[in-house]
JSON list of N, CA, C and O in Angstrom, two decimals:
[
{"chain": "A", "resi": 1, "resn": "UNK", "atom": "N", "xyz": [-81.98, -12.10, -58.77]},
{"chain": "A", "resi": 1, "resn": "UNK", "atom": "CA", "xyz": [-82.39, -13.44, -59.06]},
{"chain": "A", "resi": 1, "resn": "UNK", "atom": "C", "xyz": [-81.51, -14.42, -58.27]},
{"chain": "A", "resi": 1, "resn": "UNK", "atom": "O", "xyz": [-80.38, -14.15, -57.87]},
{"chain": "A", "resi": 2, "resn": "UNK", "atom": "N", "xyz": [-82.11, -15.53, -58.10]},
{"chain": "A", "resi": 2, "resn": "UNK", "atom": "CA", "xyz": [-81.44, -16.56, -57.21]},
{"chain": "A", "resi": 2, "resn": "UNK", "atom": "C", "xyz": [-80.80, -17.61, -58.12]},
{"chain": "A", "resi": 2, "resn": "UNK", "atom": "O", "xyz": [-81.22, -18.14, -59.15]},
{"chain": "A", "resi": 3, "resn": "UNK", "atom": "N", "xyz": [-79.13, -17.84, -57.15]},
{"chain": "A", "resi": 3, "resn": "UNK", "atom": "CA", "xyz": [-78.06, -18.34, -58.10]},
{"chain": "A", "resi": 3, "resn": "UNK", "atom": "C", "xyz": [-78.86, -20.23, -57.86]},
{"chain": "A", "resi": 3, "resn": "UNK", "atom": "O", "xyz": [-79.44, -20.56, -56.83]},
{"chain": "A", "resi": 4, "resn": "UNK", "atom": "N", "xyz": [-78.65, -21.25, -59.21]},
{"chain": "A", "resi": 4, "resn": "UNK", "atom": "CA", "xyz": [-79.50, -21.98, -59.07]},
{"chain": "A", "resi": 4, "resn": "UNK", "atom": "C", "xyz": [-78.14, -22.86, -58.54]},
{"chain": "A", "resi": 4, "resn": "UNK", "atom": "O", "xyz": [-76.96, -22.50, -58.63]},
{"chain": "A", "resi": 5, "resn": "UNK", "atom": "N", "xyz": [-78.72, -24.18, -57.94]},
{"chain": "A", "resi": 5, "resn": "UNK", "atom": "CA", "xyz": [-77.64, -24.76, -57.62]},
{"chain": "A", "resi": 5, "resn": "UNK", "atom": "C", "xyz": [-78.05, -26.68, -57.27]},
{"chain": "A", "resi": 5, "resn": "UNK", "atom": "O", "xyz": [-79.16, -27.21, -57.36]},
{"chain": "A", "resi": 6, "resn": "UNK", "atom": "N", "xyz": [-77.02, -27.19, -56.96]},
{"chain": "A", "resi": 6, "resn": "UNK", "atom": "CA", "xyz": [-77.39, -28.85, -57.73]},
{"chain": "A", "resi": 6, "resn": "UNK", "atom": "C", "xyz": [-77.90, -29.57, -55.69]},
{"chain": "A", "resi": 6, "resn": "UNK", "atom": "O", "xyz": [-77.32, -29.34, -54.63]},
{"chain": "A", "resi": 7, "resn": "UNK", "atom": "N", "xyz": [-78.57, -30.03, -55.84]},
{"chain": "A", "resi": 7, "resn": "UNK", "atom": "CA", "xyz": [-78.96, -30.30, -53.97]},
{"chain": "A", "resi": 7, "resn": "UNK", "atom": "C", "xyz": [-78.17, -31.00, -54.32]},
{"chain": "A", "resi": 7, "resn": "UNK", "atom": "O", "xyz": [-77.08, -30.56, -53.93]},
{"chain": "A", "resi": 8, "resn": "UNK", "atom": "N", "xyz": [-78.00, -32.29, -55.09]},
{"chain": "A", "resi": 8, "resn": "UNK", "atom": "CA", "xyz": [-77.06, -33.42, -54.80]},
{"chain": "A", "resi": 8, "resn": "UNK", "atom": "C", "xyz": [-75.27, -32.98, -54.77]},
{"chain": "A", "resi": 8, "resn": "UNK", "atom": "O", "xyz": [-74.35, -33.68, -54.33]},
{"chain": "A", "resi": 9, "resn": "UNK", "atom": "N", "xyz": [-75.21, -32.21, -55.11]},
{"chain": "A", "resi": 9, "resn": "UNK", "atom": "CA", "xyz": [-73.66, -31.31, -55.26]},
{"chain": "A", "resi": 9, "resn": "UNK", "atom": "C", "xyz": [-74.09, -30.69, -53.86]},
{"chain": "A", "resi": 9, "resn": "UNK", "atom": "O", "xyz": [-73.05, -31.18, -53.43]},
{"chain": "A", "resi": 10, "resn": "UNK", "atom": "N", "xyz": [-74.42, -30.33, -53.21]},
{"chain": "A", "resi": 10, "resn": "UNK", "atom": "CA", "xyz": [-74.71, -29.51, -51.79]},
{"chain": "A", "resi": 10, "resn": "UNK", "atom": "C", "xyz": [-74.10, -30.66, -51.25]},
{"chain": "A", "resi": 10, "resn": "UNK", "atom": "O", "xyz": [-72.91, -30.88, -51.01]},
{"chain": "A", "resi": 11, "resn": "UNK", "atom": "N", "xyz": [-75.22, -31.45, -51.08]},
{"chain": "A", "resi": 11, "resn": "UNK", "atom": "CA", "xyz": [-75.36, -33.06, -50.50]},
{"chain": "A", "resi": 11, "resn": "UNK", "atom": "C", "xyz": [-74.47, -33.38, -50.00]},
{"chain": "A", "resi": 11, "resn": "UNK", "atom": "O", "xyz": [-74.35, -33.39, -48.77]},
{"chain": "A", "resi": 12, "resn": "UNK", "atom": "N", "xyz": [-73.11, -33.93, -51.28]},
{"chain": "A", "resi": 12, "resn": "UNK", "atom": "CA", "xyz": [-72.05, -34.31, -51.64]},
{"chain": "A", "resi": 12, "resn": "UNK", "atom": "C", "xyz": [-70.76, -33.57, -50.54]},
{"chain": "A", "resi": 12, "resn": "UNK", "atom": "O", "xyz": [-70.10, -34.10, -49.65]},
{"chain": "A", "resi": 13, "resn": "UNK", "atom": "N", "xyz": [-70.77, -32.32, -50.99]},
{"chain": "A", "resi": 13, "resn": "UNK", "atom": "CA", "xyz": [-70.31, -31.20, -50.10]},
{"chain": "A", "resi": 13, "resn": "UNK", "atom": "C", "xyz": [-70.34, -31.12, -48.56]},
{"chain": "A", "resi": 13, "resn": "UNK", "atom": "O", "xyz": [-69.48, -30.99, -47.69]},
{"chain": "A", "resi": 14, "resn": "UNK", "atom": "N", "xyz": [-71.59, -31.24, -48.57]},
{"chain": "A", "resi": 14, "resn": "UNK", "atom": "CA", "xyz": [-71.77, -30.90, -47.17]},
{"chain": "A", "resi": 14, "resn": "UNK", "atom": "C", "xyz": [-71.08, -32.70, -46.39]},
{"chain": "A", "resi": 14, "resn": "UNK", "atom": "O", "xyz": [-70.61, -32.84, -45.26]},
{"chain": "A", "resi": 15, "resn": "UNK", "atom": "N", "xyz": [-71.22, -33.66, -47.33]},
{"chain": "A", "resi": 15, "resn": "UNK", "atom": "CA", "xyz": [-70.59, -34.87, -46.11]},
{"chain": "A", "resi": 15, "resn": "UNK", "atom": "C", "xyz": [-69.30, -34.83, -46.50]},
{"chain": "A", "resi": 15, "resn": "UNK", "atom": "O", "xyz": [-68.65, -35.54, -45.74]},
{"chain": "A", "resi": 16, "resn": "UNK", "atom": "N", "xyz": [-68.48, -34.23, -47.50]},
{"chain": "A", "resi": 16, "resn": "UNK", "atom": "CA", "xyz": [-67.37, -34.40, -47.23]},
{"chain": "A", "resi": 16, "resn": "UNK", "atom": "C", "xyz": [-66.31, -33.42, -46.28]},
{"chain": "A", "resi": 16, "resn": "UNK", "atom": "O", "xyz": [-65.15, -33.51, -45.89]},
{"chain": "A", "resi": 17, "resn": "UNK", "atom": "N", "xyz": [-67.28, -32.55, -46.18]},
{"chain": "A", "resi": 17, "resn": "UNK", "atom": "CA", "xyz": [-67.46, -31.15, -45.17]},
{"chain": "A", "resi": 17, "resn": "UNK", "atom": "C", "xyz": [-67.12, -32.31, -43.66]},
{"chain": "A", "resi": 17, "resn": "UNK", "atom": "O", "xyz": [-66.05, -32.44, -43.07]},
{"chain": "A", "resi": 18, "resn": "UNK", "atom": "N", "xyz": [-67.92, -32.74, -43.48]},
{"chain": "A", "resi": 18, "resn": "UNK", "atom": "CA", "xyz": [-68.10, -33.89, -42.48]},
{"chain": "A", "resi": 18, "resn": "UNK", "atom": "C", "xyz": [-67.28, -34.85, -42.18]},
{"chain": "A", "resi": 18, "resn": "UNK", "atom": "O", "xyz": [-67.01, -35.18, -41.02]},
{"chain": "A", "resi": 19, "resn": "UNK", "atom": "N", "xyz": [-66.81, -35.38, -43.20]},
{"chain": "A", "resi": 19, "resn": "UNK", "atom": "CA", "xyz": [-66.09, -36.53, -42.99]},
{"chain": "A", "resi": 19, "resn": "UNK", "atom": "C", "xyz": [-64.42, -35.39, -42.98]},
{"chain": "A", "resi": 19, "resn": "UNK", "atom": "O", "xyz": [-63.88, -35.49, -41.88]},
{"chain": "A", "resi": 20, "resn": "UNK", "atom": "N", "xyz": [-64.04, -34.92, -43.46]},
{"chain": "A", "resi": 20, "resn": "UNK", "atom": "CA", "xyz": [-63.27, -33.71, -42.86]},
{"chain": "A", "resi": 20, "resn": "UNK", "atom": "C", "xyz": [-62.85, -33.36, -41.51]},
{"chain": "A", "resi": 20, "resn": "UNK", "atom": "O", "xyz": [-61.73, -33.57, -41.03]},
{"chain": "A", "resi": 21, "resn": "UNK", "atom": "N", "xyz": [-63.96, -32.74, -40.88]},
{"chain": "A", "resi": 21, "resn": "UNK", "atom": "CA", "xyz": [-63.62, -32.82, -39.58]},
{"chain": "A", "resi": 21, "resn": "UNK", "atom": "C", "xyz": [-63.77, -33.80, -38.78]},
{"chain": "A", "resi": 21, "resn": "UNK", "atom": "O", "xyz": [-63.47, -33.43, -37.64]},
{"chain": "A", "resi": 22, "resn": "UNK", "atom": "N", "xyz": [-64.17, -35.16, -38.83]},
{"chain": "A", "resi": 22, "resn": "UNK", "atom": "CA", "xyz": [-64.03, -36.24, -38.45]},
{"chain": "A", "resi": 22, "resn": "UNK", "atom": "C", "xyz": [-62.56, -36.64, -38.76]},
{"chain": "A", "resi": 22, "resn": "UNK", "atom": "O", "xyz": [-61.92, -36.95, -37.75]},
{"chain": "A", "resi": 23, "resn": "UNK", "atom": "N", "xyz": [-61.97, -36.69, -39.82]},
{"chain": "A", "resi": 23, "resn": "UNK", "atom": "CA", "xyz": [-60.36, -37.46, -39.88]},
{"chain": "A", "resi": 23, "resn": "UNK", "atom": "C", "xyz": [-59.69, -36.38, -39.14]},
{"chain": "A", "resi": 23, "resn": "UNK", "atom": "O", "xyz": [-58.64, -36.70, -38.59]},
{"chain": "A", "resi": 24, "resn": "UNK", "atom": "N", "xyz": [-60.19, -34.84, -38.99]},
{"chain": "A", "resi": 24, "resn": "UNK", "atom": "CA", "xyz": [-59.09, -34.05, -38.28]},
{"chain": "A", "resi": 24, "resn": "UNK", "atom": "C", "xyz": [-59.28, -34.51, -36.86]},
{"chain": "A", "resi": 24, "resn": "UNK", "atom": "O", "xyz": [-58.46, -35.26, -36.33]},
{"chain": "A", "resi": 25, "resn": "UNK", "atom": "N", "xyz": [-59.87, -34.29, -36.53]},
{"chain": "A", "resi": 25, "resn": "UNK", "atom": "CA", "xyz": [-60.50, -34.87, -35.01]},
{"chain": "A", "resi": 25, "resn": "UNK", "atom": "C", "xyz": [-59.50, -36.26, -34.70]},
{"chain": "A", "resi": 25, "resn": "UNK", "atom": "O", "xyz": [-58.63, -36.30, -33.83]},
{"chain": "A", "resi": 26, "resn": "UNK", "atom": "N", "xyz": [-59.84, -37.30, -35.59]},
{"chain": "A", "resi": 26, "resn": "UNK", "atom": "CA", "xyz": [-59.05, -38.60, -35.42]},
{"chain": "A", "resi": 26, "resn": "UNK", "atom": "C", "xyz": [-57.14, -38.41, -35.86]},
{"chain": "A", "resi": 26, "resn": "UNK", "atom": "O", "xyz": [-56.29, -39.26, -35.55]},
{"chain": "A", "resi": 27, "resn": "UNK", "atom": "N", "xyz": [-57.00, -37.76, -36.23]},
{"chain": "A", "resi": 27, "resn": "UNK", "atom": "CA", "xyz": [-55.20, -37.30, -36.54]},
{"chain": "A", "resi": 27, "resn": "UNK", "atom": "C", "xyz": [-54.89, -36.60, -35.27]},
{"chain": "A", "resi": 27, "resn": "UNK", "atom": "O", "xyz": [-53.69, -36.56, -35.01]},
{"chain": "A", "resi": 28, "resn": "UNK", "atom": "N", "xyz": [-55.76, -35.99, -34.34]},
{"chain": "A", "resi": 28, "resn": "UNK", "atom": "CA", "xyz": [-55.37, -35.29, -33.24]},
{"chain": "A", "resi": 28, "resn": "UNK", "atom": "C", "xyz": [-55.48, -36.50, -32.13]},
{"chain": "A", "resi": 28, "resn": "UNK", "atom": "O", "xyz": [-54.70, -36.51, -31.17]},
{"chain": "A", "resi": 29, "resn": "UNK", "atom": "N", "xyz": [-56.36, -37.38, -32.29]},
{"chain": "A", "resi": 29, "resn": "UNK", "atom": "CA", "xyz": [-56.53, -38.11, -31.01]},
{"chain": "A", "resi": 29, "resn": "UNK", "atom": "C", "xyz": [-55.49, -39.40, -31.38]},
{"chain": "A", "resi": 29, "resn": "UNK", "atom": "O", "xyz": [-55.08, -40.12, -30.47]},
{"chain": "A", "resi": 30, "resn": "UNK", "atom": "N", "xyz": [-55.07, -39.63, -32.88]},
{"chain": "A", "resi": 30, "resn": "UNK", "atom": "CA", "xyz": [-54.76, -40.83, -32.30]},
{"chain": "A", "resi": 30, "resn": "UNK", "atom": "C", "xyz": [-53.13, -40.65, -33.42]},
{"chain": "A", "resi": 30, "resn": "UNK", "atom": "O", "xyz": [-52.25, -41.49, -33.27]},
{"chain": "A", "resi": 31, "resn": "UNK", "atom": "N", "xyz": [-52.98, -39.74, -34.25]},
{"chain": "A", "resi": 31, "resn": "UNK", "atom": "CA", "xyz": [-52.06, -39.56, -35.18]},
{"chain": "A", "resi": 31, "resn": "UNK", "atom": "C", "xyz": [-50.77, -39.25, -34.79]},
{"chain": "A", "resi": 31, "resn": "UNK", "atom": "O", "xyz": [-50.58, -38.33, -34.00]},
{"chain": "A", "resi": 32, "resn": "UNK", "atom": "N", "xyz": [-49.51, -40.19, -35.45]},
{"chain": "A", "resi": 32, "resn": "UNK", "atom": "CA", "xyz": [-48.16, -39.99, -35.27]},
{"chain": "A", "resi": 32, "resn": "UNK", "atom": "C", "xyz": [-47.72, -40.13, -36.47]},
{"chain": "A", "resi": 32, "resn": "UNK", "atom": "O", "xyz": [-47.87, -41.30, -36.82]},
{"chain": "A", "resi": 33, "resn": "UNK", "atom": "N", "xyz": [-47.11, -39.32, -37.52]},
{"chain": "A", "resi": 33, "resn": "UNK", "atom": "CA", "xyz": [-46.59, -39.53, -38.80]},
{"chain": "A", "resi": 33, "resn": "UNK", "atom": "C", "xyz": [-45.58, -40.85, -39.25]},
{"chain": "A", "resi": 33, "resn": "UNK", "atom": "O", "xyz": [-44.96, -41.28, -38.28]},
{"chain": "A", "resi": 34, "resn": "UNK", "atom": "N", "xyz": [-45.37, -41.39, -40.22]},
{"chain": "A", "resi": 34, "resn": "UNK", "atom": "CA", "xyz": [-44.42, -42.15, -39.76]},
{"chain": "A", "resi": 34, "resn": "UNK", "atom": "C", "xyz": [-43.36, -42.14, -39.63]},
{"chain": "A", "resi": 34, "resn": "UNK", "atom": "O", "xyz": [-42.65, -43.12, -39.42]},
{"chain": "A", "resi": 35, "resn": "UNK", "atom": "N", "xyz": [-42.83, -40.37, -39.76]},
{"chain": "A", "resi": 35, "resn": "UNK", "atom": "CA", "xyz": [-41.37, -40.51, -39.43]},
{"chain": "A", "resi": 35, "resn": "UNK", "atom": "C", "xyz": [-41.46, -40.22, -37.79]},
{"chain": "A", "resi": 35, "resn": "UNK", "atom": "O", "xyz": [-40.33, -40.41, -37.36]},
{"chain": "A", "resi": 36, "resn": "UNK", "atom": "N", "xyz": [-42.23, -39.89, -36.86]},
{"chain": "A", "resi": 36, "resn": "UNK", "atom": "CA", "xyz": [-41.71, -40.49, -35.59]},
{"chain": "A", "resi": 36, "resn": "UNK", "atom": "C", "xyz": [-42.17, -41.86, -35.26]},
{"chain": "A", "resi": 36, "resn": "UNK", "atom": "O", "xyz": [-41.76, -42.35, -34.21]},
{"chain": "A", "resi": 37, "resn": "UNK", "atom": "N", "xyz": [-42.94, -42.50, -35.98]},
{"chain": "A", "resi": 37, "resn": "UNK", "atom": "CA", "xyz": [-43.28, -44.02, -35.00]},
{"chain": "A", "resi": 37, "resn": "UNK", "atom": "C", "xyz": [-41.85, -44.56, -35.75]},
{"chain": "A", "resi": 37, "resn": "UNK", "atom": "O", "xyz": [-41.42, -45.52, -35.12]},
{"chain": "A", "resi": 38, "resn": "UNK", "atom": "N", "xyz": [-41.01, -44.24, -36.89]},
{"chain": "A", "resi": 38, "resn": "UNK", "atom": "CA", "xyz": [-39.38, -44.83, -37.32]},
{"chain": "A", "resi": 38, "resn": "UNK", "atom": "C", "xyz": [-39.12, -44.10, -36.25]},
{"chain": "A", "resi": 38, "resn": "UNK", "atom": "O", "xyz": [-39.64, -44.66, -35.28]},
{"chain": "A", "resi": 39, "resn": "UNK", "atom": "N", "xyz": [-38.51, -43.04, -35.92]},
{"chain": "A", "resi": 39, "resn": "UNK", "atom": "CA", "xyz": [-37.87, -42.45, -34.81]},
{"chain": "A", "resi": 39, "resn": "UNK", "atom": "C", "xyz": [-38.11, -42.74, -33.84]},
{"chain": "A", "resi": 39, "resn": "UNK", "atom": "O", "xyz": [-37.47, -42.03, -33.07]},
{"chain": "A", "resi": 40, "resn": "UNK", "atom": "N", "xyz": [-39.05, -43.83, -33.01]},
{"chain": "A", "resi": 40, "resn": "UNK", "atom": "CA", "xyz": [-39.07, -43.92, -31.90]},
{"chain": "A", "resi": 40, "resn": "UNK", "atom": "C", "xyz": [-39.07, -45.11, -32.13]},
{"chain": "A", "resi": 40, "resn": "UNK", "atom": "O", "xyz": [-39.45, -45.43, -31.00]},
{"chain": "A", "resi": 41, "resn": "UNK", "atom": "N", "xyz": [-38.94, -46.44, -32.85]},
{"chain": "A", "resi": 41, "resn": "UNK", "atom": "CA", "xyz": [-38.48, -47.43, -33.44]},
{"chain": "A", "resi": 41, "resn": "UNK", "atom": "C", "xyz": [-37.01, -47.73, -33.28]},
{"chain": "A", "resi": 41, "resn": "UNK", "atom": "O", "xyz": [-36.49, -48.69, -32.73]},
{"chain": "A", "resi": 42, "resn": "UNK", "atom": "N", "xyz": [-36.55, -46.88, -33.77]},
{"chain": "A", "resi": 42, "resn": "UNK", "atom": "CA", "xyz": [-34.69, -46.90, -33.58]},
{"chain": "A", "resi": 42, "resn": "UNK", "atom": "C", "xyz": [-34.32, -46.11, -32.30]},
{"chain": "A", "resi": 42, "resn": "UNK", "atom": "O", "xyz": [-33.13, -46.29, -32.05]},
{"chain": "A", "resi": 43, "resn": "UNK", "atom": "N", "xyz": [-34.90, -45.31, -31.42]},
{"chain": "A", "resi": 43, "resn": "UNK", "atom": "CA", "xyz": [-34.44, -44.69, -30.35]},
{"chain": "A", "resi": 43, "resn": "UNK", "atom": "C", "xyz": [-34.64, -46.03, -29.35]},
{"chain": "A", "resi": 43, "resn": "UNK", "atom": "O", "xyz": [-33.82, -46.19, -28.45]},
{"chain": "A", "resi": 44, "resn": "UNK", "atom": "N", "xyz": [-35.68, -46.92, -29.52]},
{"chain": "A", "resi": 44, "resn": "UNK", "atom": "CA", "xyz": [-35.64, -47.94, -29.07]},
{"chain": "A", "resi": 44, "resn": "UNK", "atom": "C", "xyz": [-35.01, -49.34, -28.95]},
{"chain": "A", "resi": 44, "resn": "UNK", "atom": "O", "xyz": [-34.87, -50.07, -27.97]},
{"chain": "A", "resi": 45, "resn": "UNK", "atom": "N", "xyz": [-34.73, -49.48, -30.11]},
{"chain": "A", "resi": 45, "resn": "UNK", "atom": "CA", "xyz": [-33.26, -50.70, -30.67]},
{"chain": "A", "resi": 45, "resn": "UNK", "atom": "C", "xyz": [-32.56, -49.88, -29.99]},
{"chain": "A", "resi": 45, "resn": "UNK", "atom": "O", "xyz": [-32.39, -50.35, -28.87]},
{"chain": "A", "resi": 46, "resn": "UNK", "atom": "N", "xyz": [-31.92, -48.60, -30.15]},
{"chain": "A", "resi": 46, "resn": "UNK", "atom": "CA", "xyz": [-30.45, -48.32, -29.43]},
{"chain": "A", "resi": 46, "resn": "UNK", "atom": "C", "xyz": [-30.64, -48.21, -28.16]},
{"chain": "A", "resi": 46, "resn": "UNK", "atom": "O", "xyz": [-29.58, -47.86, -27.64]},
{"chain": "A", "resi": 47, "resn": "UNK", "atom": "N", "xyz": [-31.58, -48.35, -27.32]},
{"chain": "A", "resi": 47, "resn": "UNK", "atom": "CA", "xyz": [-31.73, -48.48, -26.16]},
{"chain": "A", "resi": 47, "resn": "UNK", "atom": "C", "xyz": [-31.77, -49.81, -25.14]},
{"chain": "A", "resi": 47, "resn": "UNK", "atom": "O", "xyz": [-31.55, -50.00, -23.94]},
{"chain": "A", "resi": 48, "resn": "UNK", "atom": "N", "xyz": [-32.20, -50.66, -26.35]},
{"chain": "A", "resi": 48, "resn": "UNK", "atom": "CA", "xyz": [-32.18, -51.84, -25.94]},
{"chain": "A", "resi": 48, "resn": "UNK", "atom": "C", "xyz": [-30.96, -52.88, -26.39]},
{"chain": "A", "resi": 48, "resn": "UNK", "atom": "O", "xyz": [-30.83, -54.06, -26.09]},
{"chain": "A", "resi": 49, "resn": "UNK", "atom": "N", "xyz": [-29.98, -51.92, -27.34]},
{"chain": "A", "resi": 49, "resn": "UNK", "atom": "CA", "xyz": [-29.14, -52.59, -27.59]},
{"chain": "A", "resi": 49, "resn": "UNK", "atom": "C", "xyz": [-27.95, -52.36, -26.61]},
{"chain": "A", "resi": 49, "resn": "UNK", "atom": "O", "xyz": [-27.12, -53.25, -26.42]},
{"chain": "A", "resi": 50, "resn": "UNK", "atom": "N", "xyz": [-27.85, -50.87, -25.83]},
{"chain": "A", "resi": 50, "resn": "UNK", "atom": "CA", "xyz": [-27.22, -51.07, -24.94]},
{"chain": "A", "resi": 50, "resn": "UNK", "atom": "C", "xyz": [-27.50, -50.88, -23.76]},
{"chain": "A", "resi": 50, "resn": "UNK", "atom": "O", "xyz": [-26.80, -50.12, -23.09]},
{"chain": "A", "resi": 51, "resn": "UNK", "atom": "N", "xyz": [-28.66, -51.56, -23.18]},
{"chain": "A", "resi": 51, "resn": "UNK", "atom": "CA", "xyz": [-29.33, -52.21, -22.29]},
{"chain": "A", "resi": 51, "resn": "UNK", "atom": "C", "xyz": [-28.36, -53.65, -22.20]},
{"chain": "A", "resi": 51, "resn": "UNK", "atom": "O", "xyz": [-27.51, -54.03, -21.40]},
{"chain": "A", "resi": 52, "resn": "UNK", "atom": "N", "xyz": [-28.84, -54.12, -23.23]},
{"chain": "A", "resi": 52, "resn": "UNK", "atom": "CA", "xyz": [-28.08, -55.81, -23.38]},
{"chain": "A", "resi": 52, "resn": "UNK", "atom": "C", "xyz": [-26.85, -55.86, -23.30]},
{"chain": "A", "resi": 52, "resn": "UNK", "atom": "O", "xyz": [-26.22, -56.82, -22.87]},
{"chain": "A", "resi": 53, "resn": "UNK", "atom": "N", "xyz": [-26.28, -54.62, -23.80]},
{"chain": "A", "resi": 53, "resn": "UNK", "atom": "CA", "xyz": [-24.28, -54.81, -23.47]},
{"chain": "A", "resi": 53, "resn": "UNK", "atom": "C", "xyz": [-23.87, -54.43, -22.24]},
{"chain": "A", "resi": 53, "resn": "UNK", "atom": "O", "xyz": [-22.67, -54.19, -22.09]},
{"chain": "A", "resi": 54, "resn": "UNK", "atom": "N", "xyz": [-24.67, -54.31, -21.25]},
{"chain": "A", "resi": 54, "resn": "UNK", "atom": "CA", "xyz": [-24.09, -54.35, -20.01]},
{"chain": "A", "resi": 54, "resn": "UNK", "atom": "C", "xyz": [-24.70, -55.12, -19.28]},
{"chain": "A", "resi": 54, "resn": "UNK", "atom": "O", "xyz": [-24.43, -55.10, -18.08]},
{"chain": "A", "resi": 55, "resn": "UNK", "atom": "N", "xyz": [-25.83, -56.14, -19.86]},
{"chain": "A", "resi": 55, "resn": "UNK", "atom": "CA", "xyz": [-25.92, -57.62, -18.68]},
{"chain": "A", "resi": 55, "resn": "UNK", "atom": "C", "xyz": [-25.03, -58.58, -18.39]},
{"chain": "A", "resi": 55, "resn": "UNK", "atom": "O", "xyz": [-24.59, -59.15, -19.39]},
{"chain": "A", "resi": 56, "resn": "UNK", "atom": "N", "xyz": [-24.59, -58.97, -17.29]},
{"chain": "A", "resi": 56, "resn": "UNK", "atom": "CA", "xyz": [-23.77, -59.57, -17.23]},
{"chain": "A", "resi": 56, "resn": "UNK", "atom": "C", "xyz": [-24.19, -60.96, -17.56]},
{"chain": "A", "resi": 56, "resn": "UNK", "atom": "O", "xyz": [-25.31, -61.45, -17.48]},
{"chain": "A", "resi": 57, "resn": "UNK", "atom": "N", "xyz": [-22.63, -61.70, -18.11]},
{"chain": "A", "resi": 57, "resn": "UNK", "atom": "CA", "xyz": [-23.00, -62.83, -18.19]},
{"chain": "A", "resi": 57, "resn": "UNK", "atom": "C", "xyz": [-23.22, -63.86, -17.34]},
{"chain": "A", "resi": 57, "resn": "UNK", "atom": "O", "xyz": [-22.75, -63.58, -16.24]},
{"chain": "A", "resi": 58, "resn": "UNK", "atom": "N", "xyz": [-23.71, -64.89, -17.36]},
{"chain": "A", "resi": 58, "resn": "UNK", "atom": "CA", "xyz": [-23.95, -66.14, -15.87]},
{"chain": "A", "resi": 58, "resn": "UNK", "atom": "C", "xyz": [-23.48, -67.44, -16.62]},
{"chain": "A", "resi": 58, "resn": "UNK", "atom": "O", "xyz": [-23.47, -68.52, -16.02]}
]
């Protein structure tokens, strides 16, 4: 006998099935956690902080 089952529960399923590999797709193309966009935040202050301690003055 055939197991019975809800179309709108399929439905449901099947787009979040969808929208699934859509956010994975978008975390690969465009995703940086936020502990490196902080880590590359402060690798940047300290770069630019001693950038600035060796301009000379005028």
């Amino acid at each position: 006998m055939a197991e019975i089952l809800s179309l709108s529960k399929a439905r449901k399923a099947k787009a979040r099935a969808e929208k699934d590999i859509t956010a994975e797709a978008n975390r690969q193309k465009f995703g940086r956690t936020k502990a490196e966009k902080l880590k590359n935040a402060g690798e940047k202050a300290r770069s630019d902080k001693h950038i600035d301690g060796h301009k000379r003055e005028e």
